[in-house]
PDB file of C-alpha atoms in Angstrom:
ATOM      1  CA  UNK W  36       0.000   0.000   0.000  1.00  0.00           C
ATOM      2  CA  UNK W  37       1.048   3.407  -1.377  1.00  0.00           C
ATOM      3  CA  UNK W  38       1.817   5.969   1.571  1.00  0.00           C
ATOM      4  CA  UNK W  39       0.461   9.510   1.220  1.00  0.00           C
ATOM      5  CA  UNK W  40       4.313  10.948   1.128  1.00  0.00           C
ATOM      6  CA  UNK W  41       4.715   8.466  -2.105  1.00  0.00           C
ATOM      7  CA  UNK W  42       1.440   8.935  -3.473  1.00  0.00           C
ATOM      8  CA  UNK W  43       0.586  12.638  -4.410  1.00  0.00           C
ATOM      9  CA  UNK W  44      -3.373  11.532  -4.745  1.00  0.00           C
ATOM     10  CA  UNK W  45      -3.452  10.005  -1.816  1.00  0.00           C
ATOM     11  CA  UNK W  46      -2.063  13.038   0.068  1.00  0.00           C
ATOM     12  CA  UNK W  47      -4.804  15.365  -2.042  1.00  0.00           C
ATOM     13  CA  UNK W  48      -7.644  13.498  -0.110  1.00  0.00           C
ATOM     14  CA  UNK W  49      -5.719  13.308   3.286  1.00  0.00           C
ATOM     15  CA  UNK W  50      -5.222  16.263   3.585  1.00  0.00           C
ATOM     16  CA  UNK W  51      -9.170  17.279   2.327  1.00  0.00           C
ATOM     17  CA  UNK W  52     -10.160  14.961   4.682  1.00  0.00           C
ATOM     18  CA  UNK W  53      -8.697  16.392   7.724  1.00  0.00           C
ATOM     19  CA  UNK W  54      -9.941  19.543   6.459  1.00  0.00           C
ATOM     20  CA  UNK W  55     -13.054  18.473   6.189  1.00  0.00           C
ATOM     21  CA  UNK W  56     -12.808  16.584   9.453  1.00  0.00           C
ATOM     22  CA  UNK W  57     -12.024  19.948  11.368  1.00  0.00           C
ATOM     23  CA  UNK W  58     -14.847  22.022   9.730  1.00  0.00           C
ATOM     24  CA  UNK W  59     -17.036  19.414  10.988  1.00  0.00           C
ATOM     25  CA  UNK W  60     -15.917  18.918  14.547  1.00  0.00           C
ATOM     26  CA  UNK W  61     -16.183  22.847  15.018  1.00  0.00           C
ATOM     27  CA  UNK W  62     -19.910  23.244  13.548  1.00  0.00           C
ATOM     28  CA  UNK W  63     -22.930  23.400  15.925  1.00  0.00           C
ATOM     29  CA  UNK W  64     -25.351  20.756  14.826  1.00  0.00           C
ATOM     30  CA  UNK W  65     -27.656  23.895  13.897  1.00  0.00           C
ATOM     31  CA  UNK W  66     -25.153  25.044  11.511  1.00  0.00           C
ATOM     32  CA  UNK W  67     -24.647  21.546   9.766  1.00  0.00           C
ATOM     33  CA  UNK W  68     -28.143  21.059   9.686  1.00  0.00           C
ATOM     34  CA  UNK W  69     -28.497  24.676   7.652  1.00  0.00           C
ATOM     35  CA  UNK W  70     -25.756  23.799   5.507  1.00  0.00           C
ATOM     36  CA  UNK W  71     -27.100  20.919   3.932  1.00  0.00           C
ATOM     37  CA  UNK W  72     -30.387  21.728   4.359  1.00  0.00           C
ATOM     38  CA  UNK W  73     -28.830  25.107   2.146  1.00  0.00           C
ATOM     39  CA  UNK W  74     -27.080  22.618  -0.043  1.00  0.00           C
ATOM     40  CA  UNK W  75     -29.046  19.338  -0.514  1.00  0.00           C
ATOM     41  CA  UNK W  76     -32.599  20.609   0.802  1.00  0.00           C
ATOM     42  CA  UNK W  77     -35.035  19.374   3.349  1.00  0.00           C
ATOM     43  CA  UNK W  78     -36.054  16.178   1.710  1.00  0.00           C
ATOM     44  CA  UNK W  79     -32.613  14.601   0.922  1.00  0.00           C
ATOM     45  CA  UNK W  80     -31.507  15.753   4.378  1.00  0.00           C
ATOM     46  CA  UNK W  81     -34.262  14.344   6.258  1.00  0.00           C
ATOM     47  CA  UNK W  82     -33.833  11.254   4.017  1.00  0.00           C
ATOM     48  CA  UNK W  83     -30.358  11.148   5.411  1.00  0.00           C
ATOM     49  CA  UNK W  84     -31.466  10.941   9.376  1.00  0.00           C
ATOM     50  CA  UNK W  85     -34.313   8.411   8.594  1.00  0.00           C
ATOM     51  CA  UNK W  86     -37.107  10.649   9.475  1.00  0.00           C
ATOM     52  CA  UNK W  87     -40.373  11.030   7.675  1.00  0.00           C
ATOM     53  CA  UNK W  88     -41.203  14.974   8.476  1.00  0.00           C
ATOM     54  CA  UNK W  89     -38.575  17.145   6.444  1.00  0.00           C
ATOM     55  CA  UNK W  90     -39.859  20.309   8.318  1.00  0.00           C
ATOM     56  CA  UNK W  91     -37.956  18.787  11.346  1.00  0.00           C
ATOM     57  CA  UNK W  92     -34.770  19.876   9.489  1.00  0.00           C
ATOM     58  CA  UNK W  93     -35.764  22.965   9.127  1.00  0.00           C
ATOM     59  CA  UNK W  94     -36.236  23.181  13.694  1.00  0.00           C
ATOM     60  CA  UNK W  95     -32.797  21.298  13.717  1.00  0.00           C
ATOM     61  CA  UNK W  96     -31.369  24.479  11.479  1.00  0.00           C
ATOM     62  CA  UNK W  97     -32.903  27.063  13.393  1.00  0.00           C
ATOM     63  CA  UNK W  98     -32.034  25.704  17.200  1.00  0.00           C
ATOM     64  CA  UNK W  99     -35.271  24.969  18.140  1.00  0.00           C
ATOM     65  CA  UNK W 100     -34.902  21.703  18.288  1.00  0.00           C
ATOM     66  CA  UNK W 101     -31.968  19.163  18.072  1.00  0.00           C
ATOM     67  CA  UNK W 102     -32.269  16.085  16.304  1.00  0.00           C
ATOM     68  CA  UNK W 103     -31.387  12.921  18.543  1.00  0.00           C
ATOM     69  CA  UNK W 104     -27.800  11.027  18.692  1.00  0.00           C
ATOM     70  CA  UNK W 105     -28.409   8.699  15.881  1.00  0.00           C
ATOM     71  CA  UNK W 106     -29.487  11.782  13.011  1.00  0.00           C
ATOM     72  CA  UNK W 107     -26.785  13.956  14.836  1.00  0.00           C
ATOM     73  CA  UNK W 108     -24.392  11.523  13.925  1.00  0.00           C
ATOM     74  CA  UNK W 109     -25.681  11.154  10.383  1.00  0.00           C
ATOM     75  CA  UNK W 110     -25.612  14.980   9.703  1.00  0.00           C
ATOM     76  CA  UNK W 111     -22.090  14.876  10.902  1.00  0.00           C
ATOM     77  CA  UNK W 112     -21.209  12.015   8.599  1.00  0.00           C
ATOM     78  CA  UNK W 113     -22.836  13.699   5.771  1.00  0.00           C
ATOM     79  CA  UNK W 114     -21.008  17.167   5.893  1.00  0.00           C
ATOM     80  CA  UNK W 115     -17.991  15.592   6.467  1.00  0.00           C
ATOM     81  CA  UNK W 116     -18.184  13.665   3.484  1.00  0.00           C
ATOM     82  CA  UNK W 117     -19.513  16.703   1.428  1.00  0.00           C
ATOM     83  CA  UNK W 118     -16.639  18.829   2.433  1.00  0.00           C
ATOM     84  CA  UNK W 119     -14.375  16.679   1.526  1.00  0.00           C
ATOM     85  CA  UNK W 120     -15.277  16.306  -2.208  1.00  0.00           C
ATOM     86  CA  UNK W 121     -16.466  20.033  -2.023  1.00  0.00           C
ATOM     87  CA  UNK W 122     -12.701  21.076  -0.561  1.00  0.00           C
ATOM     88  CA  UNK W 123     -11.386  19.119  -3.523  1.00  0.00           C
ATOM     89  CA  UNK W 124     -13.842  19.799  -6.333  1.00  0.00           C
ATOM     90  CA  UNK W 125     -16.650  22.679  -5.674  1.00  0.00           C
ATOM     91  CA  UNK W 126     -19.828  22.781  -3.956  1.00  0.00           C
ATOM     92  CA  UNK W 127     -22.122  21.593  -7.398  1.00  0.00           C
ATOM     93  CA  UNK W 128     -19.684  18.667  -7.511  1.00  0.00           C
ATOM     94  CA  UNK W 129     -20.150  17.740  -3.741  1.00  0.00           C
ATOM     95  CA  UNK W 130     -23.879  17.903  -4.554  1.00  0.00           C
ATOM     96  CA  UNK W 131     -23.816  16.077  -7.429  1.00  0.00           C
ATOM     97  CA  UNK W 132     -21.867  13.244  -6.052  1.00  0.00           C
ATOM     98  CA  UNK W 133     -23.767  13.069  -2.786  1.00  0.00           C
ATOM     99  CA  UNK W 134     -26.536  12.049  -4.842  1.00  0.00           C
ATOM    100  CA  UNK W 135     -25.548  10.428  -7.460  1.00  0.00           C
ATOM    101  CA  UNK W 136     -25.099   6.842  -8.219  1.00  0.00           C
ATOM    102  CA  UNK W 137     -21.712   5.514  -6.772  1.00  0.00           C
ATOM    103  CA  UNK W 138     -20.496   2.620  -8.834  1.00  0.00           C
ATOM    104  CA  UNK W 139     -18.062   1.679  -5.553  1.00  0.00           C
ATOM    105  CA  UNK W 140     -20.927   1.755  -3.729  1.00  0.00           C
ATOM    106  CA  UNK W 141     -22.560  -0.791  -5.509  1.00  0.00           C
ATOM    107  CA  UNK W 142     -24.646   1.722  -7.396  1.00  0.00           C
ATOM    108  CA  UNK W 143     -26.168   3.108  -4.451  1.00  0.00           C
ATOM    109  CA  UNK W 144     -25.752   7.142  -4.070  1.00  0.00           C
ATOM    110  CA  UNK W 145     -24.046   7.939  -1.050  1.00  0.00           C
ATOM    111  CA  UNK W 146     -26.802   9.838   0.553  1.00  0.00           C
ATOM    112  CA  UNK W 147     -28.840   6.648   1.312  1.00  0.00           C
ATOM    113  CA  UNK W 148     -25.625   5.110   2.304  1.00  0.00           C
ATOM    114  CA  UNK W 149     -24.847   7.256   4.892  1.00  0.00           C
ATOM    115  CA  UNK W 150     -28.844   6.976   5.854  1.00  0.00           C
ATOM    116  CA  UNK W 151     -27.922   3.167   6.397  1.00  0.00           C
ATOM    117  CA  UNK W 152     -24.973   4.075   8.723  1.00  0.00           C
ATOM    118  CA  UNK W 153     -22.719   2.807   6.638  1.00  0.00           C
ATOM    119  CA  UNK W 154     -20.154   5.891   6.974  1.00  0.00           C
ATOM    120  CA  UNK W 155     -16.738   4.324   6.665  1.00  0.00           C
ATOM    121  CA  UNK W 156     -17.818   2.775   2.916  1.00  0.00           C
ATOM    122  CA  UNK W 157     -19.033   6.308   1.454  1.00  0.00           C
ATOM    123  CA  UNK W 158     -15.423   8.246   3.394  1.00  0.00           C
ATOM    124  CA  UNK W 159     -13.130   5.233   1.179  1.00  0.00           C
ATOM    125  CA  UNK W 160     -15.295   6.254  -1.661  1.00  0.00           C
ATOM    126  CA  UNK W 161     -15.048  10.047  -1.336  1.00  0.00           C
ATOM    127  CA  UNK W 162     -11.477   9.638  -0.685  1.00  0.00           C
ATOM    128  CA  UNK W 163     -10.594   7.188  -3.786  1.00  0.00           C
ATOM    129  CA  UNK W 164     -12.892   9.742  -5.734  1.00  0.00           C
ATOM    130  CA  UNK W 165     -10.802  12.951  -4.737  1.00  0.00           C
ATOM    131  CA  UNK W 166      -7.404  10.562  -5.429  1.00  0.00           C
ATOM    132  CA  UNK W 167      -8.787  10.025  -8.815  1.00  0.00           C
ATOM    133  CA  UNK W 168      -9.431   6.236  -8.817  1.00  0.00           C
TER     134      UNK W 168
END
């Protein structure tokens, strides 16, 4: 396996990842839940947490409500994975890919991956799309 310091790809979506992994640590759940309720709108973002009422979002991105651990950690997954491609490519790209069909995902998009809590699979996908392969 090809380290990051041999393997100028690799390094592109390292260092977009930790990036991407520091924007998302320092963002109030409100402030995700705007962003890609800004970016990917209420449906595909409440399709993301597994909940049926895409106005719930909408409380989430306001503050007056916060969604519980299990959406939390779904938004989370979900920006960090956008900002990754979107730190490497642009925001239409990020969108674009988010809900596209992912042929290393077994033609699923990655949206309804990371609805099925499968984060780790749609990160090695982002990443091996940002390192070209």
């Amino acid at each position: 396996m090809a380290t990051t310091a041999n393997n100028p790809a690799a390094a592109k979506s390292a260092a977009s990842a930790e990036r991407a992994h520091v924007t998302t640590v320092r963002m109030s759940i409100a402030d995700i839940a705007r962003f890609l309720q800004d970016n990917l709108g209420q449906r595909l973002t409440a399709r993301i947490t597994n909940i049926n009422d895409p106005r719930q979002v909408g409380k989430w991105a306001s503050g007056d409500s916060a969604p519980r651990q299990e959406a939390e950690d779904r938004l989370r997954a979900a920006l960090q994975v956008f900002q990754l491609i979107q730190d490497a490519e642009s925001l239409y790209t990020a969108r674009a890919w988010m809900i596209g069909m992912n042929p290393q995902l077994e033609d699923e998009a990655p949206l309804t991956v990371i609805a099925e809590g499968r984060f780790k699979d749609v990160m090695v996908a982002a990443r091996a799309y940002v390192d070209g392969g």
